[in-house]
Amino acid sequence: MGLALALSFLLCFCLHGLSSGSPYFTSLFTLGDSYIDAGNFVIMAPPAVPVWHDRPPYGMTFFGRPTGRLSDGRVTVDFIAEQFGLPLLRASLLNRSDNVSRGINFAVGGATAIDVDFYERSKLVQFKLINNSLNVQLDWFEELRPTICNKTVGECFSKALFFVGEFGVNDYNFLWNAGKTEHEVRSYVPKVVKNIAVAVERLIKGGAVYVVVPGNPPNGCSPTMLTTRSSLNKTIMYDRIGCLSDINRVAKYHNSMLHAAIRVLRGKYSHARIIYADFYGPIITILENPSRFGVTGDDALRACCGGGGAYNWNASAVCGMPGVTACKNPSAFVNWDGIHYTEATYRFIAEGWLHGPFADPPILSALRY
């Protein structure tokens, strides 16, 4: 039994409890990185940057073709959109002349919480970054606001749901890849969290009422980091699941600081509903109990689509490259391509955000008229 089928049994009681008269959102706007990108990176990437996720087998499970999403199918915000009868969001850079009143996706793969020029000036990266940070995406939203709605601020977004993130993974990955220690990477967390909190505040001041803010996933469990970091440091420490302890400790520190920042914002803007979405817990839940979710234990930390190696990730043979194949049943895997997750995993995460227990508060319980 694959992850998707297992989850259908585990979560059916939650779905059964929904009534057709439940309150709903009328639009969905998302800012973020590659975990929810719907094609913006494909559009933004300069010719010198290789792009592979615009080719099969990406999209194989649901769409039957690549859509710019970095998965075999739908991602978290797609399931959120379906819950409220909204269309699956298109990438904001595709065609801005289209009607976007029901929502649009501003997320871009590789996006950071801190502006990209900081990493270039600090020489933390040795290449030119795409200008796709959180502030850039907020500016895109502001530019598009007259197209979205010409009513007063309060009327325009009272039934809109906003996602801010996930943000932070790329910031920390740049630091890890630059050879920074755990202590050094940890020192950047307050700046990352502050930028996210400022963005949430900026949206609320602009009329947003419902804002979902996801934390970081356990990036120390990703096949990419497990492969690259283990080859760099032979004394690296692993947890009982087999994940990288230092990376996951930073992720948990980020999440605790972000959750605290959200509580501060709730006190400041009592009319808003700011939801902390746990991106870490659902993935660890599956990894700790893989057989319960139809995942073979040996495959729990391996990518479905990859070019071989202990974790089925190889920098010279990544998913989408000629000759690189995907597993036959992605729903039996947690990870899709070494970094991102399978549709089945994203479904589980989305259900946990909608109904609980992986959100504070769950999205559906936060609704009010």
Coordinates of N, CA and C in Angstrom, one line a residue, residues 37-47 51 53-54 67-68 90-96 105 107-109 130 140:
D37 N 6.4 26.4 -5.9 CA 6.5 27.1 -7.2 C 5.7 26.3 -8.2
A38 N 5.0 27.1 -9.1 CA 4.2 26.5 -10.1 C 4.7 26.8 -11.5
G39 N 5.9 27.3 -11.6 CA 6.5 27.5 -12.9 C 7.3 28.8 -13.0
N40 N 7.3 29.6 -12.0 CA 8.0 30.9 -12.1 C 9.5 30.8 -12.3
F41 N 10.1 29.8 -11.7 CA 11.6 29.6 -11.8 C 11.9 29.2 -13.3
V42 N 11.1 28.4 -13.9 CA 11.3 28.1 -15.3 C 11.3 29.3 -16.2
I43 N 10.5 30.3 -15.9 CA 10.4 31.5 -16.6 C 11.6 32.4 -16.3
M44 N 12.0 32.5 -15.0 CA 13.0 33.5 -14.6 C 14.4 33.0 -14.9
A45 N 14.6 31.7 -15.0 CA 16.0 31.2 -15.1 C 16.7 31.7 -16.3
P46 N 17.9 32.3 -16.2 CA 18.6 32.7 -17.4 C 19.1 31.5 -18.2
P47 N 19.5 31.7 -19.4 CA 20.0 30.6 -20.3 C 21.1 29.7 -19.7
V51 N 17.8 24.0 -16.3 CA 16.5 23.7 -15.7 C 16.1 22.3 -16.2
H53 N 13.3 20.5 -14.3 CA 12.0 20.1 -13.9 C 10.9 20.5 -14.8
D54 N 11.2 21.1 -16.0 CA 10.2 21.3 -17.0 C 10.2 20.1 -18.0
T67 N 4.7 20.8 -15.1 CA 3.9 22.0 -15.0 C 4.8 23.2 -14.4
G68 N 6.0 22.9 -14.1 CA 6.9 23.8 -13.4 C 6.9 23.5 -11.9
R90 N -1.8 29.3 -10.9 CA -0.8 29.4 -12.0 C 0.3 30.3 -11.5
A91 N 1.5 30.1 -12.2 CA 2.6 31.0 -11.9 C 2.3 32.4 -12.3
S92 N 2.7 33.4 -11.4 CA 2.4 34.8 -11.6 C 3.0 35.4 -12.8
L93 N 4.2 34.8 -13.3 CA 4.9 35.4 -14.4 C 4.4 34.8 -15.8
L94 N 3.4 33.9 -15.7 CA 3.0 33.3 -17.0 C 2.3 34.3 -17.9
N95 N 1.2 34.9 -17.3 CA 0.5 35.9 -18.1 C -0.3 36.8 -17.1
R96 N 0.2 37.9 -16.9 CA -0.4 38.8 -15.9 C -1.7 39.5 -16.3
N105 N 0.1 32.5 -7.8 CA 1.2 31.9 -7.1 C 2.5 32.7 -7.5
A107 N 5.4 32.3 -5.9 CA 6.6 31.5 -5.4 C 7.6 31.2 -6.5
V108 N 8.9 31.2 -6.2 CA 9.9 30.9 -7.2 C 10.9 30.0 -6.5
G109 N 11.3 29.0 -7.3 CA 12.4 28.1 -6.8 C 13.6 28.8 -6.5
I130 N 19.3 34.5 -8.9 CA 18.0 35.1 -9.5 C 17.4 36.0 -8.4
W140 N 5.9 42.2 -6.3 CA 5.0 41.7 -7.4 C 3.6 41.8 -7.0

